[in-house]
Short mmCIF file of N, CA, C and O and ligand atoms in Angstrom, two decimals:
data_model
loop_
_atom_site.label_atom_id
_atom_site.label_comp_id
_atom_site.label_asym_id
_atom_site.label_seq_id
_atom_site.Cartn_x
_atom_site.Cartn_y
_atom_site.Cartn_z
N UNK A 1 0.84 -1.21 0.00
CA UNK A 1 0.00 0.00 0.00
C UNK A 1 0.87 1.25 0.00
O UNK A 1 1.86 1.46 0.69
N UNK A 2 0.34 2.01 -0.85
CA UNK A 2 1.55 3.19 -0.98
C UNK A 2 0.67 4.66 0.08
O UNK A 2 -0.48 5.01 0.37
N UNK A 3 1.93 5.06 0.32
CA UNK A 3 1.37 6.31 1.31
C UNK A 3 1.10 7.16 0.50
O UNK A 3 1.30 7.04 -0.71
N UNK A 4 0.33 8.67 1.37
CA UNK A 4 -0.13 9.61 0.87
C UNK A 4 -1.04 9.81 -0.20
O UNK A 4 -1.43 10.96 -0.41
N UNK A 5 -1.49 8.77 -0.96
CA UNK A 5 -2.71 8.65 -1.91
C UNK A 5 -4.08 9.09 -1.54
O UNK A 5 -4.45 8.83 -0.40
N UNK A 6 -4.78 9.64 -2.25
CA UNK A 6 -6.21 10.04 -2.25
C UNK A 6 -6.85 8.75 -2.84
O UNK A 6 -6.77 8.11 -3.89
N UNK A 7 -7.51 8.68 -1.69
CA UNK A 7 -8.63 7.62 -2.37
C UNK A 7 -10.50 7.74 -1.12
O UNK A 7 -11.06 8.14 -0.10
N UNK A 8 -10.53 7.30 -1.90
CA UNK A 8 -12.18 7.47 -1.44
C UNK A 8 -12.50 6.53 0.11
O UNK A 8 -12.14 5.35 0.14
N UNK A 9 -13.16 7.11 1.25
CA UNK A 9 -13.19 6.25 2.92
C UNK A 9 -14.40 5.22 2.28
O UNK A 9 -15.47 5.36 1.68
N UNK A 10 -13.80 4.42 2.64
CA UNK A 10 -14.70 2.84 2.44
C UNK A 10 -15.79 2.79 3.14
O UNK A 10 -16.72 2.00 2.99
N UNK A 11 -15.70 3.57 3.88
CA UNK A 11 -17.06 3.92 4.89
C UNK A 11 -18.12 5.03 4.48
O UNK A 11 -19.29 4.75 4.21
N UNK A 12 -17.66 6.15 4.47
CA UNK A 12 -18.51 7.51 4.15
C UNK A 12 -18.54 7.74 2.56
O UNK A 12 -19.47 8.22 1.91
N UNK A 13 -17.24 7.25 2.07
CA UNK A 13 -17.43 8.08 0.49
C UNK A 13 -16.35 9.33 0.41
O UNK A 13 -15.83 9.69 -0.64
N UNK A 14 -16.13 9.83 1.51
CA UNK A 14 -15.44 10.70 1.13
C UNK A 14 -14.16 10.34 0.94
O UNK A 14 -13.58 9.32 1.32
N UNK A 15 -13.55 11.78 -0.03
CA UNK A 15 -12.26 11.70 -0.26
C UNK A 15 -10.97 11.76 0.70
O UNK A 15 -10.85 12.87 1.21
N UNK A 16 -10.10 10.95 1.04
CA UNK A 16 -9.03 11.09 1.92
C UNK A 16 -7.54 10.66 1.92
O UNK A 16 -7.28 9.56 1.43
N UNK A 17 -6.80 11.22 2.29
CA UNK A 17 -5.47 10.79 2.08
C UNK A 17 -5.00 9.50 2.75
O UNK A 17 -4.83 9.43 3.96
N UNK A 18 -4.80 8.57 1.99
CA UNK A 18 -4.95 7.12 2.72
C UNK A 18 -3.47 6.93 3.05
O UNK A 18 -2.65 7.20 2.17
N UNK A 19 -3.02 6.45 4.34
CA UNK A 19 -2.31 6.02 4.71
C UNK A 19 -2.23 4.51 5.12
O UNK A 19 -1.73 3.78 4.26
N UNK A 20 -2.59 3.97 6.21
CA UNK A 20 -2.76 3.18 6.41
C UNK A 20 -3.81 2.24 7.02
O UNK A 20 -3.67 1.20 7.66
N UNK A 21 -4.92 2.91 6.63
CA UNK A 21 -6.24 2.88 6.65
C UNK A 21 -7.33 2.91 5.58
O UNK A 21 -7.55 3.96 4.98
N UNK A 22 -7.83 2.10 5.38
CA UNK A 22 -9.33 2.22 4.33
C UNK A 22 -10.14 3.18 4.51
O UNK A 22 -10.86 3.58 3.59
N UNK A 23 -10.16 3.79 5.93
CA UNK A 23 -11.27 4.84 6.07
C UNK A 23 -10.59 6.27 6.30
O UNK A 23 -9.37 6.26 6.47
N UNK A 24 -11.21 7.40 6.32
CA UNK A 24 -10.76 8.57 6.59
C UNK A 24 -10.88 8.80 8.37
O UNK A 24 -11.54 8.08 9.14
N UNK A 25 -10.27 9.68 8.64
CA UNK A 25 -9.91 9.58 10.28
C UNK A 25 -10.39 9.88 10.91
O UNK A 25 -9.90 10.05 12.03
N UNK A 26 -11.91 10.19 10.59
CA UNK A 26 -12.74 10.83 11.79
C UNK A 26 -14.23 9.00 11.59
O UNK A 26 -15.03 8.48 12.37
N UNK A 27 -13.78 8.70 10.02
CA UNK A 27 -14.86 7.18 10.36
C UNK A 27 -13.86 6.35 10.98
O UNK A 27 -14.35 5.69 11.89
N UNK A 28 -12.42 6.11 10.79
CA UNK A 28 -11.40 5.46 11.67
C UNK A 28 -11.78 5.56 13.36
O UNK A 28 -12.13 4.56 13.98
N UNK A 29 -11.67 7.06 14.08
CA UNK A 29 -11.93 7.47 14.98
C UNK A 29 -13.14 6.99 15.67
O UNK A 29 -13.10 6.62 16.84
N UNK A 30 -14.34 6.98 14.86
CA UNK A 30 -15.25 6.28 15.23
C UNK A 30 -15.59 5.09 15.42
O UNK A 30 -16.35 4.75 16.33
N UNK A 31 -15.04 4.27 14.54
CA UNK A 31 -14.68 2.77 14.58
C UNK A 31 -14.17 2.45 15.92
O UNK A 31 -14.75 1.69 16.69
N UNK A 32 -13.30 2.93 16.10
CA UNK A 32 -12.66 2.50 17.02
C UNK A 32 -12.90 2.83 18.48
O UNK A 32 -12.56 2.26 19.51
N UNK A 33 -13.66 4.06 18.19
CA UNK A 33 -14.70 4.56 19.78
C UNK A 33 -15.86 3.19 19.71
O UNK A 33 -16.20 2.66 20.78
N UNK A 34 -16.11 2.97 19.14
CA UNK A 34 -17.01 2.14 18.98
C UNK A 34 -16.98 0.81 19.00
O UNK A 34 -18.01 0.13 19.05
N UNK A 35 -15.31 0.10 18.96
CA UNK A 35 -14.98 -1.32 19.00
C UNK A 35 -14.54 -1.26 20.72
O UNK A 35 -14.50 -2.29 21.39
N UNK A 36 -14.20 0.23 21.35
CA UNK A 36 -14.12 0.35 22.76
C UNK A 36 -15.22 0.14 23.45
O UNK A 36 -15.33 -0.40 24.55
N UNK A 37 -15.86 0.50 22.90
CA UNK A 37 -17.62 0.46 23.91
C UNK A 37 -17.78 -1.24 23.73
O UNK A 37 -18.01 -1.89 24.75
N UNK A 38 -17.68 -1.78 22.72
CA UNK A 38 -18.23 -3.06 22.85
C UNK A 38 -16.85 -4.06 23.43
O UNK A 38 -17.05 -5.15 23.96
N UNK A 39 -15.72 -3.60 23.27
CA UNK A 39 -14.74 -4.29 24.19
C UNK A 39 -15.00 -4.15 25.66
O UNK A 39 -15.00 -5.16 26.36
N UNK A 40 -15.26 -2.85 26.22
CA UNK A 40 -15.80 -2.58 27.57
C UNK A 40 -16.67 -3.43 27.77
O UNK A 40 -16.23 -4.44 28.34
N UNK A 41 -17.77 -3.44 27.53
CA UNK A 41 -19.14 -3.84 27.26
C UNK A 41 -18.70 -5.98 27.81
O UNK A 41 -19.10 -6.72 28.72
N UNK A 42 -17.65 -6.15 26.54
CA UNK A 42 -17.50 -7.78 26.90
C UNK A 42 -16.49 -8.28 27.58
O UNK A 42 -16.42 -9.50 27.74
N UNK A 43 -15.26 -7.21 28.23
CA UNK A 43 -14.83 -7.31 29.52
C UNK A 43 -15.41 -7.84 30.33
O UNK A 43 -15.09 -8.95 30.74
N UNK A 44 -16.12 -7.36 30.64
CA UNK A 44 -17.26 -7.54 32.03
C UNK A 44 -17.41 -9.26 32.19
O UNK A 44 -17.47 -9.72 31.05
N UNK A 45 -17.47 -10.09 32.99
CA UNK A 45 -17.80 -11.33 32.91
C UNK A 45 -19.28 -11.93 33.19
O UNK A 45 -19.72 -13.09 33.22
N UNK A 46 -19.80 -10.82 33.38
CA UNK A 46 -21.72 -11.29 33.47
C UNK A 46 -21.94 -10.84 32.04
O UNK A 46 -23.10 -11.12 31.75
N UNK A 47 -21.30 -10.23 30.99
CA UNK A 47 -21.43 -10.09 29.94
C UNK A 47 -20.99 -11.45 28.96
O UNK A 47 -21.17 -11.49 27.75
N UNK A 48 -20.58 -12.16 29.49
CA UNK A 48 -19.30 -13.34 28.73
C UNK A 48 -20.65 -14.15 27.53
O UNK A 48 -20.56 -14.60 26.39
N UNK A 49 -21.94 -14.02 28.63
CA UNK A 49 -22.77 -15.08 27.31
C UNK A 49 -23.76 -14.09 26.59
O UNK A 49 -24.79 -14.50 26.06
N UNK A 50 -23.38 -12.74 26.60
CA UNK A 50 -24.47 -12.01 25.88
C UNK A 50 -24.58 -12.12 24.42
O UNK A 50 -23.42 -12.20 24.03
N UNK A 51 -25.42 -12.18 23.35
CA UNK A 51 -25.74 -12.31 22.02
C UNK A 51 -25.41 -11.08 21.27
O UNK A 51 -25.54 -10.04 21.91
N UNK A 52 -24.97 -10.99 19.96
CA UNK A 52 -24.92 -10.25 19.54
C UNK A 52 -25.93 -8.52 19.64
O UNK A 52 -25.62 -7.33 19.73
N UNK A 53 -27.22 -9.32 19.55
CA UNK A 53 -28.33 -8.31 19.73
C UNK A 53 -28.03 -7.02 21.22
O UNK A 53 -28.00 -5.80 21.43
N UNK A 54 -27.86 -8.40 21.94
CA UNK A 54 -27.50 -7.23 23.65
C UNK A 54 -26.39 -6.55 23.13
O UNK A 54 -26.68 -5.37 22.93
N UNK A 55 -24.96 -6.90 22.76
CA UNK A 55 -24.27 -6.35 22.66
C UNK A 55 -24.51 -4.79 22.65
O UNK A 55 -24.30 -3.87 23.44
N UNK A 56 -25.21 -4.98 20.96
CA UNK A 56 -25.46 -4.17 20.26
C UNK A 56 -26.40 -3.02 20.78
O UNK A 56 -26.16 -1.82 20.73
N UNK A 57 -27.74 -3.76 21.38
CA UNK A 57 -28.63 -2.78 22.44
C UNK A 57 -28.00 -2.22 23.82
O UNK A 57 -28.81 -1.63 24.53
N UNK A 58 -26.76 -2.31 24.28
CA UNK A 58 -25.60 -1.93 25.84
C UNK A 58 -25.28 -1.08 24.65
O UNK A 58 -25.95 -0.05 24.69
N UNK A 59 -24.39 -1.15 23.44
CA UNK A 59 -23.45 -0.26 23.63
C UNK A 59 -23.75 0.81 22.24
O UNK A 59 -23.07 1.73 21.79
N UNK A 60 -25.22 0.16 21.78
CA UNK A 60 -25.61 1.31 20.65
C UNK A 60 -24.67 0.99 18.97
O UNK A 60 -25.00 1.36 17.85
N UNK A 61 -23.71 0.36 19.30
CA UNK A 61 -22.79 -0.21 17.99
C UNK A 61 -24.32 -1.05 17.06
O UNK A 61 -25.39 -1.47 17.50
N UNK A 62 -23.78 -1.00 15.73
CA UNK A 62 -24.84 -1.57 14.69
C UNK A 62 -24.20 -3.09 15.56
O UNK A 62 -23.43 -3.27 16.51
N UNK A 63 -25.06 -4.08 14.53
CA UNK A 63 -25.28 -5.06 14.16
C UNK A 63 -24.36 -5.33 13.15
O UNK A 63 -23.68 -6.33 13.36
N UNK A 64 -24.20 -4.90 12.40
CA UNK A 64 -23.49 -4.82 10.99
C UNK A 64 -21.40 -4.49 11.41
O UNK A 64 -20.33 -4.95 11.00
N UNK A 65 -21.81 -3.56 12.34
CA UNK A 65 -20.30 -3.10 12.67
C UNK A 65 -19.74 -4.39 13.69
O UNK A 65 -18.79 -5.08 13.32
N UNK A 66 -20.16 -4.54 14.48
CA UNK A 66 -19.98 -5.64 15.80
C UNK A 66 -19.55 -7.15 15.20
O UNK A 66 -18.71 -7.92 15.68
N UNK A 67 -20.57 -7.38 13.73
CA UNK A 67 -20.03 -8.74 12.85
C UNK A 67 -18.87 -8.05 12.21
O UNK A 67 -18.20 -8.99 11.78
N UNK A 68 -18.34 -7.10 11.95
CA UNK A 68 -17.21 -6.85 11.66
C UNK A 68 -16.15 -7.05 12.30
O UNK A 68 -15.06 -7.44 11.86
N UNK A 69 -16.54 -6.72 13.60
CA UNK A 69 -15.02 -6.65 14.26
C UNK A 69 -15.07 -8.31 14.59
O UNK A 69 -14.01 -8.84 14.91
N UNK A 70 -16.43 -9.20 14.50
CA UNK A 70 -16.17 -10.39 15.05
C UNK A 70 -15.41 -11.27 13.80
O UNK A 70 -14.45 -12.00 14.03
N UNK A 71 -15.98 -11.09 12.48
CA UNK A 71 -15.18 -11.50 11.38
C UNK A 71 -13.86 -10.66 11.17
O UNK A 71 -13.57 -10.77 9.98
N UNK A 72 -13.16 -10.06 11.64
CA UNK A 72 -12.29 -9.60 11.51
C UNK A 72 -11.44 -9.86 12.37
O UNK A 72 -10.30 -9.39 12.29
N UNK A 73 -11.81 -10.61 13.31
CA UNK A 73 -10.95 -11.27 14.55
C UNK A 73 -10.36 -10.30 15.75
O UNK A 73 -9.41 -10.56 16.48
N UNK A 74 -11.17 -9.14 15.74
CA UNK A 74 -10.77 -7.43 16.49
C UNK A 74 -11.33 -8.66 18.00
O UNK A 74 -10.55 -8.81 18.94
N UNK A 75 -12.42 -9.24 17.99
CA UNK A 75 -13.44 -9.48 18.61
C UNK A 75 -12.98 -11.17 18.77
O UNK A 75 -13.09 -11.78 17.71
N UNK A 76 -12.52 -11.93 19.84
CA UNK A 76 -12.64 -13.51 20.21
C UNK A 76 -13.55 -13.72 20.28
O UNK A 76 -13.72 -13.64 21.50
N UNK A 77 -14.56 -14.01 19.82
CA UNK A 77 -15.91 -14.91 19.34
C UNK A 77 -15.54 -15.88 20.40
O UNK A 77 -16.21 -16.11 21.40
N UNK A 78 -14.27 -16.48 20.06
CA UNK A 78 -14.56 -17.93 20.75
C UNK A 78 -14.58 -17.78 22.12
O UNK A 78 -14.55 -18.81 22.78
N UNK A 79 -14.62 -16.53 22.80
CA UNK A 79 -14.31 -16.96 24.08
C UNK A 79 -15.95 -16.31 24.23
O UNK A 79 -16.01 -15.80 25.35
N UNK A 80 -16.95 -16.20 23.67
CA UNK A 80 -18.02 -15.55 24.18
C UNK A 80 -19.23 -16.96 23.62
O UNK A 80 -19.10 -17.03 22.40
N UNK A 81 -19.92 -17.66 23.94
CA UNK A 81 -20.12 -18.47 23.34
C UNK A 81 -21.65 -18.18 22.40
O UNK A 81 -22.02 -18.72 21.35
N UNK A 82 -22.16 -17.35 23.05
CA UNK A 82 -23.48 -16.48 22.25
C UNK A 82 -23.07 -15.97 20.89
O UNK A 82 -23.55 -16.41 19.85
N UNK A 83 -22.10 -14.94 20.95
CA UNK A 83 -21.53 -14.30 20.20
C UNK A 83 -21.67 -14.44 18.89
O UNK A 83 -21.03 -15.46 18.66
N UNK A 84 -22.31 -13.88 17.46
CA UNK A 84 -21.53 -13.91 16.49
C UNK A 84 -22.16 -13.94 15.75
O UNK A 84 -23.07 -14.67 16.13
N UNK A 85 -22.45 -13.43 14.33
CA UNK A 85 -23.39 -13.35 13.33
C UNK A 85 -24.59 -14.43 12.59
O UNK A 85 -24.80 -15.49 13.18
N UNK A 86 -25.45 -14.11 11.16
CA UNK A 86 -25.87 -14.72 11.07
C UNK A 86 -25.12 -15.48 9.80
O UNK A 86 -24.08 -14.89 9.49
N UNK A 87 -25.35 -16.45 9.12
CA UNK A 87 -24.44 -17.33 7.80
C UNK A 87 -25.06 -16.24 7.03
O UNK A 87 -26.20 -15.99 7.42
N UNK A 88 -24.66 -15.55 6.08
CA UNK A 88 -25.29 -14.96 4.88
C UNK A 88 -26.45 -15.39 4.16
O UNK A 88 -27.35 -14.70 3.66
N UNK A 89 -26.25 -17.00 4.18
CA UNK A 89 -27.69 -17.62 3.65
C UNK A 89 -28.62 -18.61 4.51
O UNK A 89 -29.82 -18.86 4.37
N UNK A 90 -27.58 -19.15 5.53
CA UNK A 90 -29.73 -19.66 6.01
C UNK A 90 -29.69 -18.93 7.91
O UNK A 90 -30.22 -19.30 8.96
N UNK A 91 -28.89 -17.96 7.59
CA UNK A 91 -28.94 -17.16 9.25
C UNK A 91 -28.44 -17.90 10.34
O UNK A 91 -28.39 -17.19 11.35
N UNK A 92 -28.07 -18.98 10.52
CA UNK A 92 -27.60 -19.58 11.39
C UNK A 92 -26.33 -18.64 11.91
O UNK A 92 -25.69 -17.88 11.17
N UNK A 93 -26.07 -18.86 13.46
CA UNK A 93 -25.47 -17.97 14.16
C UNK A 93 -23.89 -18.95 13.80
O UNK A 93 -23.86 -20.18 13.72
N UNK A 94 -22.73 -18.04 13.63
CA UNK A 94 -21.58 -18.46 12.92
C UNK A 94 -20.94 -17.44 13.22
O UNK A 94 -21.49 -16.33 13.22
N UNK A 95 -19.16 -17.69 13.66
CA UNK A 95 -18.31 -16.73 14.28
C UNK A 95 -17.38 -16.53 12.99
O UNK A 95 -16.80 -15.45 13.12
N UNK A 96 -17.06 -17.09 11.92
CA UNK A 96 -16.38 -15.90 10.59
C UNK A 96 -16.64 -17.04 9.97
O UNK A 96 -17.06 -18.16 10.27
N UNK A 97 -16.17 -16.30 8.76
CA UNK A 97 -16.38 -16.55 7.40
C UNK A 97 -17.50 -15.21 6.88
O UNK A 97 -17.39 -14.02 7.19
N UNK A 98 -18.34 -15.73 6.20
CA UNK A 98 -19.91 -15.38 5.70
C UNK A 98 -20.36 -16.20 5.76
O UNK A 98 -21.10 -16.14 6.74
N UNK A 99 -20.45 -17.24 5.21
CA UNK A 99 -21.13 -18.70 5.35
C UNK A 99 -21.08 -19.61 6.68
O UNK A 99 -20.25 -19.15 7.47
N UNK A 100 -21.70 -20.72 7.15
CA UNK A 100 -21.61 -21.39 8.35
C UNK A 100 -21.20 -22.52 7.51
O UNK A 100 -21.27 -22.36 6.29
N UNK A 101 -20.71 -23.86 8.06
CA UNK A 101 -19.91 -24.88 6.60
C UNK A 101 -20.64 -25.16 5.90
O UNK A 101 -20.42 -24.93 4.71
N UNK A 102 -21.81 -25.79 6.29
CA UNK A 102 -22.78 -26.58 5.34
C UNK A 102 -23.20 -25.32 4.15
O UNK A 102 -23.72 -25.78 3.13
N UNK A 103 -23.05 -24.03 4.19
CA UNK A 103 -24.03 -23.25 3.12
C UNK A 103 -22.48 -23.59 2.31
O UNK A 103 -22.43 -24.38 1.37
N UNK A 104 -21.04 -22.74 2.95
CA UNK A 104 -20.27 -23.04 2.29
C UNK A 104 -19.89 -23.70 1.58
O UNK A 104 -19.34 -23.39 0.53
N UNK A 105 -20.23 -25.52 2.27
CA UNK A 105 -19.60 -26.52 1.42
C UNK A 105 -20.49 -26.88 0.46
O UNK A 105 -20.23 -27.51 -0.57
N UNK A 106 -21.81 -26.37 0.92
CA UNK A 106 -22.72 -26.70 -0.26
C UNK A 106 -22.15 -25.86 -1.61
O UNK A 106 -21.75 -26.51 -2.58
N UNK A 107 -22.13 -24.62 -1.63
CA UNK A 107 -21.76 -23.70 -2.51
C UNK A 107 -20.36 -23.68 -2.99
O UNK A 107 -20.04 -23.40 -4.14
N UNK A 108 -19.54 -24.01 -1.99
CA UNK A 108 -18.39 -24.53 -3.05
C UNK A 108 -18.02 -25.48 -4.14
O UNK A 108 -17.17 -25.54 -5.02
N UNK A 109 -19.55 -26.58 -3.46
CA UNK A 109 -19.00 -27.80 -4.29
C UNK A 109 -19.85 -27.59 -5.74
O UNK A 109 -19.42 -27.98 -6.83
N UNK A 110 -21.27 -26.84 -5.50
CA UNK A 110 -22.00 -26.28 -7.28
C UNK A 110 -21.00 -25.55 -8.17
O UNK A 110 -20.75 -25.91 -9.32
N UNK A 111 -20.43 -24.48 -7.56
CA UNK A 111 -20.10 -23.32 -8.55
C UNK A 111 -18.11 -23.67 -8.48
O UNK A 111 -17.36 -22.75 -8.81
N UNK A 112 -17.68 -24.69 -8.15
CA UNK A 112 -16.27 -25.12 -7.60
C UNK A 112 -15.75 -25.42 -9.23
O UNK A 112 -14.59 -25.79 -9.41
N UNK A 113 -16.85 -25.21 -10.63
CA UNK A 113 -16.07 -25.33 -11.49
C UNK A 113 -16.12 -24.54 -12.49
O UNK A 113 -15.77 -24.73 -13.66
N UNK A 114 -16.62 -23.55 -11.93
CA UNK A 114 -16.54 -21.75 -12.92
C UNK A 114 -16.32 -20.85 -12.01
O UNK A 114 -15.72 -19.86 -12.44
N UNK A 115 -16.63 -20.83 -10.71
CA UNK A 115 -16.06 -20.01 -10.04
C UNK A 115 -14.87 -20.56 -8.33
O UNK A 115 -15.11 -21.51 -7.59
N UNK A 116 -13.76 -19.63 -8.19
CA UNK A 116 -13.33 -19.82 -6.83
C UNK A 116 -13.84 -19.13 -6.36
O UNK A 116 -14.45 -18.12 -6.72
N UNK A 117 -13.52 -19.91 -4.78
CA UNK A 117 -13.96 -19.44 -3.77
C UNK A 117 -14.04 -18.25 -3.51
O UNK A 117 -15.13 -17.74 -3.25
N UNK A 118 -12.77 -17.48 -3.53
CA UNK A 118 -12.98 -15.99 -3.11
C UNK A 118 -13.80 -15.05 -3.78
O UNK A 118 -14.30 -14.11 -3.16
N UNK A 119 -14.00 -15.22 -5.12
CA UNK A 119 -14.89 -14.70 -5.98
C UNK A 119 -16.42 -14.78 -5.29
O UNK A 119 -17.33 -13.98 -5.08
N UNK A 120 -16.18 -16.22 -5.08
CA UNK A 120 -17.97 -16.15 -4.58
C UNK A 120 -18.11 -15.87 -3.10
O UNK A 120 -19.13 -16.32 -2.58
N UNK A 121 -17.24 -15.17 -2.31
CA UNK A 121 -17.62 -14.91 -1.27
C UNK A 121 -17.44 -12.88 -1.64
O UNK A 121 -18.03 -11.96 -1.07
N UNK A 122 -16.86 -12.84 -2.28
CA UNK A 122 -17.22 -11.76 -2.74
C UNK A 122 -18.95 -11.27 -3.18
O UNK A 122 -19.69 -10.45 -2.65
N UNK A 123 -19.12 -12.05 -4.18
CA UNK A 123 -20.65 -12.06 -4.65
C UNK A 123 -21.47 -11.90 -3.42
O UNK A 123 -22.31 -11.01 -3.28
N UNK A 124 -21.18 -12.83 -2.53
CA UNK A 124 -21.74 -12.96 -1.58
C UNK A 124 -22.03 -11.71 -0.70
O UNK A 124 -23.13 -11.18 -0.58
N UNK A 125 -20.95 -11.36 -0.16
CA UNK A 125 -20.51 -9.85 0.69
C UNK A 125 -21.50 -9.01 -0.35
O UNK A 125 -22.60 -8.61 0.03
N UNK A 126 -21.03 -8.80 -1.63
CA UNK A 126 -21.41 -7.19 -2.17
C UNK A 126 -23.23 -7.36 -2.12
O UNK A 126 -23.89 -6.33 -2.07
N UNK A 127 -23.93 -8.71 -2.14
CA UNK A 127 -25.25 -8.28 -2.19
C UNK A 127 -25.80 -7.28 -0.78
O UNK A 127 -26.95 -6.86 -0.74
ZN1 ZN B 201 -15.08 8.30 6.22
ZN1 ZN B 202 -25.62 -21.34 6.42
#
């Protein structure tokens, strides 16, 4: 990744000088006020079996942001055992990927001979 480039925050749209970040520094800033509240939040050990949903209703963070930091590994899923999104396709609760195995392995093994994997988890993500 090269420094000092203008490129567009993956978050807002706007234009920003990217360093070492996808987002510009005030959605960075927020991100990260916001991966604090829900780290606070699952510190706590009467918090250890809360669901995504509570999380999300304690500390005001989306739904959407919170599976981020849990697919992104910001967030040990494994040590929370509630914890963790839905599969992209049949909602089942699942700590990364997009898929839970069975949608995965189902879908790898149809499209496993025009498309790879990463492609179709792409497809997947952008809907
Ligand atoms: Zn931004
Ligand atoms: Zn599934």
């Amino acid at each position: 990744m090269q420094s000092g480039q203008l490129d567009n925050c993956i978050i807002c749209g706007r234009l920003f000088l990217k360093d070492h970040t996808d987002s510009c520094l005030e959605c960075y800033l927020e991100k990260e006020h916001d991966f604090n509240r829900v780290a606070d939040f699952l510190e706590s050990d009467q918090n250890r079996f809360a669901t995504i949903e509570e999380v999300s209703d304690f500390t005001n963070v989306s739904l959407r942001q919170i599976a981020e930091f849990l697919r992104d590994g910001l967030i040990f899923s494994e040590d929370y055992p509630n914890l963790g999104y839905p599969c992209a396709h049949c909602s089942k609760l699942i700590k990364r990927q997009l898929l839970c195995n069975e949608c995965f392995n189902r879908f790898s093994t149809d499209v496993n001979r025009t498309l790879n994997r990463e492609k179709l988890l792409d497809e997947i993500q952008s809907k």
